[in-house]
Amino acid sequence: MGAGAGSGRGQLFLRSLLFLLLAGPPARHPARGQLRYAVPEELEHGAFVANLGEDLGLDVSTLSARRFRIVSRAGDRQHLEVNLENGILFVNERIDREEVCEAGGPCLLHLQLLVESPLELYRVEVEVLDINDHAPTFPWQEYVLEVAESAVLGARFPLESAQDPDVGTNSVHTYRLSPNGFFSLEVQTRSDASKFAELVLERALDREQQRVHRVLLTALDGGVPERSGTAHILVTVLDANDNVPAFDQPSYGVSLPEDAPAGTLVIQLNATDLDEGPNGEIEYSFSGHAPPRVRELFHVEPRSGQVLLKGRLDYERASLHELYVQAKDRGPSAVAVHCRVLVHLLDVNDNAPEVTLTSVSTPVLEDAPPGTVIAVISVLDRDSGDNGRVSCEVGPNVPFELRSSFRNYYTLVTTQALDRELVPEYNVSITARDMGSPALLTRSTLTVPVSDVNDNAPRFLQPSYSVYVMENNAPGASICSVSALDPDCQQNAYLSYSIAEGHIHGMPVGTYVSINSDSGHMYALRSLDYEQIRSFQIQVQAQDAGFPPLSANVTVHIFVLDQNDNAPVIVSPMPRNGSVATELVPRSARPGYLVGTVSAVDADAGLNSRLSYQLLQATDFTLFSVAPDTGELRTLRSFLEQDASRQQLVVQVRDGGQPALSATVSLLLSVVETMPQTLSDFSEFSLPPEVSSSSPLTLYLLVSLGSISLTFLLAILILTAIRCRGERRSRQGDSCSPPRCHCCPGSRSSSEGLKTSNLTAQPPAGTTAATCLDVPAGGPPGYCYKVCLGPESAQSDFMFLKPCSPPRNNEKDPGKRSRPDQHLQVSKEAKQPNTDWLPPSTQRPALKRYRTQPWGNRGSRWKG
């Protein structure tokens, strides 16, 4: 029985501790850029192995954050582990060297250590040192050895070998035989350095004296402390069979491919025996010390000596098998002879490369610079030679490449800048191919999503927008919608719309329009008026929610469309003091005589401001007609005696809008024999303050008028004295030099002017008639100023701004003037006339005066 078979766990720990004290601390061997340590087997959980943090030069405080870890294959046992708090490599579970490493030689644990941020890979080898934890054991506790009495001195009898799972000095070191007088022991060494014993006959046997010899065989290992195992050998002395079988050669060698099927003939052994009969019949079998693995893989035919393949070979597990076959005759006292068969396995490319993604850093930012590490890839081929040499490559048309960092380790890195908007995700095909024949390959696909970066500014669908809004729109109504696109994703593509600050006619743009920040819908905040504002533009900004945010601007042109919301406004003739406009027509007027022109304006534009005139009512429709385009009122025939002397007319002015708006004016025409010197209602009109003050020019004209009026007032006071001295000359009639104007033709004319004027002069009793004074200079060009003064009064009634124009072609009296008390009555709601459509040439002088004269009491001559 083995001497150490019953040792307990405490004794094992003491022996391990003694081994550590004798062997010293774990060794660290830098080899080809990697660390190597040595640790004895059977250590308890938590036993110290090495300080990786110190040896690798890593900051211990960052190990946890950088995910420092041991990368192992799926299904492998984790014998060692790293403490992330101090960087110490410790034993995670008990290591049994004989279980981890079945084959002999150094037992190495290959560790791949990975740390991120930045990504680094380290290789560490830990050699598991054998301790003497197993005692040698024999297959059987008792062996029966039959020896012929005729055996010669020095004859050798191989004995069953003891097995010790330990290696090195801890394995079977020697054998010892108990003292006896016939046999000695000789220890032999195999090619693999293992030991076996042979019993040597030192003294001739005599069956008659002693038929059985008992000896004790002890196997000793070289460990500290020394362990041993024993077996009893029973030597039976047989009768003489003096010839033993002999093999052709003591050792055989054969090569066999690893993929050979079961039943394949490995070798044909041949042994001969010179004896006859049963003593010459040979049987073949494995020697007693053939390992169990050999018995599982091979089979020896007892009669033929053929060695056949029984199991499945694996070159990667063992490339050489050593077989010990014995030949023994069937005679009495048969002696077995042995031979060695070395079976060399030939590697076959039967293992495809294995691709393992050790670490993957995804997704990758689209602005990652070239050379950014995406993944660490390890490849392994269990074959050897060219069959185990592997090349790795990625598929075409991808911005990635593989770089080899260690043997069979690759890093997948970017080769160029990425663009998520072009390719949001890559399926990278990784192909590992060995150099065997035929070559085997493995493909693995790695999905690499690209993370978005805010590198694209919003872009509007149009370079600019033109919006047409009908005037008088409802406040809050939607007028248009702008839209922009951002090729980025998530929050980088979330857009918000806003209106840039600005002013429209002095008012903030925010008082006119607003925009929905999410949808881009724009709304009018007020009702727009085409007559006040026809167009304006705003800047709309679209900004994403990225960091930093990006934006884009677009110009929105808003055009206000005209609506027929303004009725025509009649500017000539205008009734005075609420009465009907009157006009004198000579009875001698011939057909086509121009009585006057009805003038009107419309603040709308386009067709909405195109005016047409028609005679709506008349005392006699056969007597007068109105030109539909110009508004000229003319006679159709000559007056007859029976025609009424007073003709009542109603003229309607209609615009071209839909629906059409209109205005009417009532005219009272008096048919007279002669034309008096009075102003016509057709020629004098004025604008109300509400209309005239709407233009900025009005303010300037009013200031100028005030200054001129003050100057004229001083001049009038001076001229009054001069006029009083030359009263007789004034009564004879003085007028302005033609063709500018004809003022004050005489005392009678002055009195008639006073009668028709709104200004009434009341001269004091006992004085002469009022004196008229024409002032041709000092005022605006084209006007003369009529001053009527009493000779003894400081007060004066005067009229001013009388336009100087030549008489009408149909006026019989060139001294005829418009009545100074005629005023233009315009509705306070009237707006400035539209200039998109020009009236006929006959109406342009009146419209020109309507636009340019800022004061309310202006008169104009009526032209035929």
JSON list of N, CA, C and O in Angstrom, two decimals, residues 9 29 172 190 365 370 416 741 787 800 816:
[
{"chain": "A", "resi": 9, "resn": "ARG", "atom": "N", "xyz": [-5.63, 16.74, 4.66]},
{"chain": "A", "resi": 9, "resn": "ARG", "atom": "CA", "xyz": [-5.55, 18.07, 4.03]},
{"chain": "A", "resi": 9, "resn": "ARG", "atom": "C", "xyz": [-4.58, 18.98, 4.78]},
{"chain": "A", "resi": 9, "resn": "ARG", "atom": "O", "xyz": [-3.89, 19.80, 4.18]},
{"chain": "A", "resi": 29, "resn": "HIS", "atom": "N", "xyz": [8.93, 36.22, -14.90]},
{"chain": "A", "resi": 29, "resn": "HIS", "atom": "CA", "xyz": [9.87, 36.07, -16.01]},
{"chain": "A", "resi": 29, "resn": "HIS", "atom": "C", "xyz": [9.34, 36.84, -17.20]},
{"chain": "A", "resi": 29, "resn": "HIS", "atom": "O", "xyz": [8.37, 36.42, -17.82]},
{"chain": "A", "resi": 172, "resn": "VAL", "atom": "N", "xyz": [8.12, 8.91, -9.92]},
{"chain": "A", "resi": 172, "resn": "VAL", "atom": "CA", "xyz": [8.87, 7.72, -9.48]},
{"chain": "A", "resi": 172, "resn": "VAL", "atom": "C", "xyz": [10.36, 7.94, -9.74]},
{"chain": "A", "resi": 172, "resn": "VAL", "atom": "O", "xyz": [10.77, 8.20, -10.88]},
{"chain": "A", "resi": 190, "resn": "ARG", "atom": "N", "xyz": [13.21, 5.06, -19.36]},
{"chain": "A", "resi": 190, "resn": "ARG", "atom": "CA", "xyz": [12.67, 5.12, -20.71]},
{"chain": "A", "resi": 190, "resn": "ARG", "atom": "C", "xyz": [13.06, 6.44, -21.38]},
{"chain": "A", "resi": 190, "resn": "ARG", "atom": "O", "xyz": [13.68, 7.32, -20.78]},
{"chain": "A", "resi": 365, "resn": "LEU", "atom": "N", "xyz": [-18.15, 56.61, -32.37]},
{"chain": "A", "resi": 365, "resn": "LEU", "atom": "CA", "xyz": [-18.56, 57.94, -32.78]},
{"chain": "A", "resi": 365, "resn": "LEU", "atom": "C", "xyz": [-18.16, 58.17, -34.23]},
{"chain": "A", "resi": 365, "resn": "LEU", "atom": "O", "xyz": [-17.08, 57.75, -34.66]},
{"chain": "A", "resi": 370, "resn": "PRO", "atom": "N", "xyz": [-9.09, 58.23, -37.48]},
{"chain": "A", "resi": 370, "resn": "PRO", "atom": "CA", "xyz": [-8.57, 56.95, -37.99]},
{"chain": "A", "resi": 370, "resn": "PRO", "atom": "C", "xyz": [-7.59, 56.33, -37.00]},
{"chain": "A", "resi": 370, "resn": "PRO", "atom": "O", "xyz": [-6.77, 57.02, -36.38]},
{"chain": "A", "resi": 416, "resn": "GLN", "atom": "N", "xyz": [-10.52, 55.40, -41.77]},
{"chain": "A", "resi": 416, "resn": "GLN", "atom": "CA", "xyz": [-10.89, 56.71, -42.28]},
{"chain": "A", "resi": 416, "resn": "GLN", "atom": "C", "xyz": [-12.05, 57.23, -41.45]},
{"chain": "A", "resi": 416, "resn": "GLN", "atom": "O", "xyz": [-12.59, 56.53, -40.60]},
{"chain": "A", "resi": 741, "resn": "CYS", "atom": "N", "xyz": [-52.76, 134.57, -63.09]},
{"chain": "A", "resi": 741, "resn": "CYS", "atom": "CA", "xyz": [-54.11, 134.57, -62.53]},
{"chain": "A", "resi": 741, "resn": "CYS", "atom": "C", "xyz": [-54.76, 135.91, -62.80]},
{"chain": "A", "resi": 741, "resn": "CYS", "atom": "O", "xyz": [-54.08, 136.88, -63.16]},
{"chain": "A", "resi": 787, "resn": "VAL", "atom": "N", "xyz": [-56.31, 139.60, -51.25]},
{"chain": "A", "resi": 787, "resn": "VAL", "atom": "CA", "xyz": [-56.51, 140.19, -49.92]},
{"chain": "A", "resi": 787, "resn": "VAL", "atom": "C", "xyz": [-57.59, 141.25, -50.05]},
{"chain": "A", "resi": 787, "resn": "VAL", "atom": "O", "xyz": [-57.47, 142.18, -50.88]},
{"chain": "A", "resi": 800, "resn": "PHE", "atom": "N", "xyz": [-56.35, 132.30, -49.93]},
{"chain": "A", "resi": 800, "resn": "PHE", "atom": "CA", "xyz": [-55.01, 132.05, -50.44]},
{"chain": "A", "resi": 800, "resn": "PHE", "atom": "C", "xyz": [-54.98, 130.70, -51.14]},
{"chain": "A", "resi": 800, "resn": "PHE", "atom": "O", "xyz": [-55.91, 129.92, -51.10]},
{"chain": "A", "resi": 816, "resn": "LYS", "atom": "N", "xyz": [-63.51, 134.36, -65.09]},
{"chain": "A", "resi": 816, "resn": "LYS", "atom": "CA", "xyz": [-64.29, 133.48, -64.18]},
{"chain": "A", "resi": 816, "resn": "LYS", "atom": "C", "xyz": [-63.37, 132.74, -63.25]},
{"chain": "A", "resi": 816, "resn": "LYS", "atom": "O", "xyz": [-62.33, 132.25, -63.64]}
]
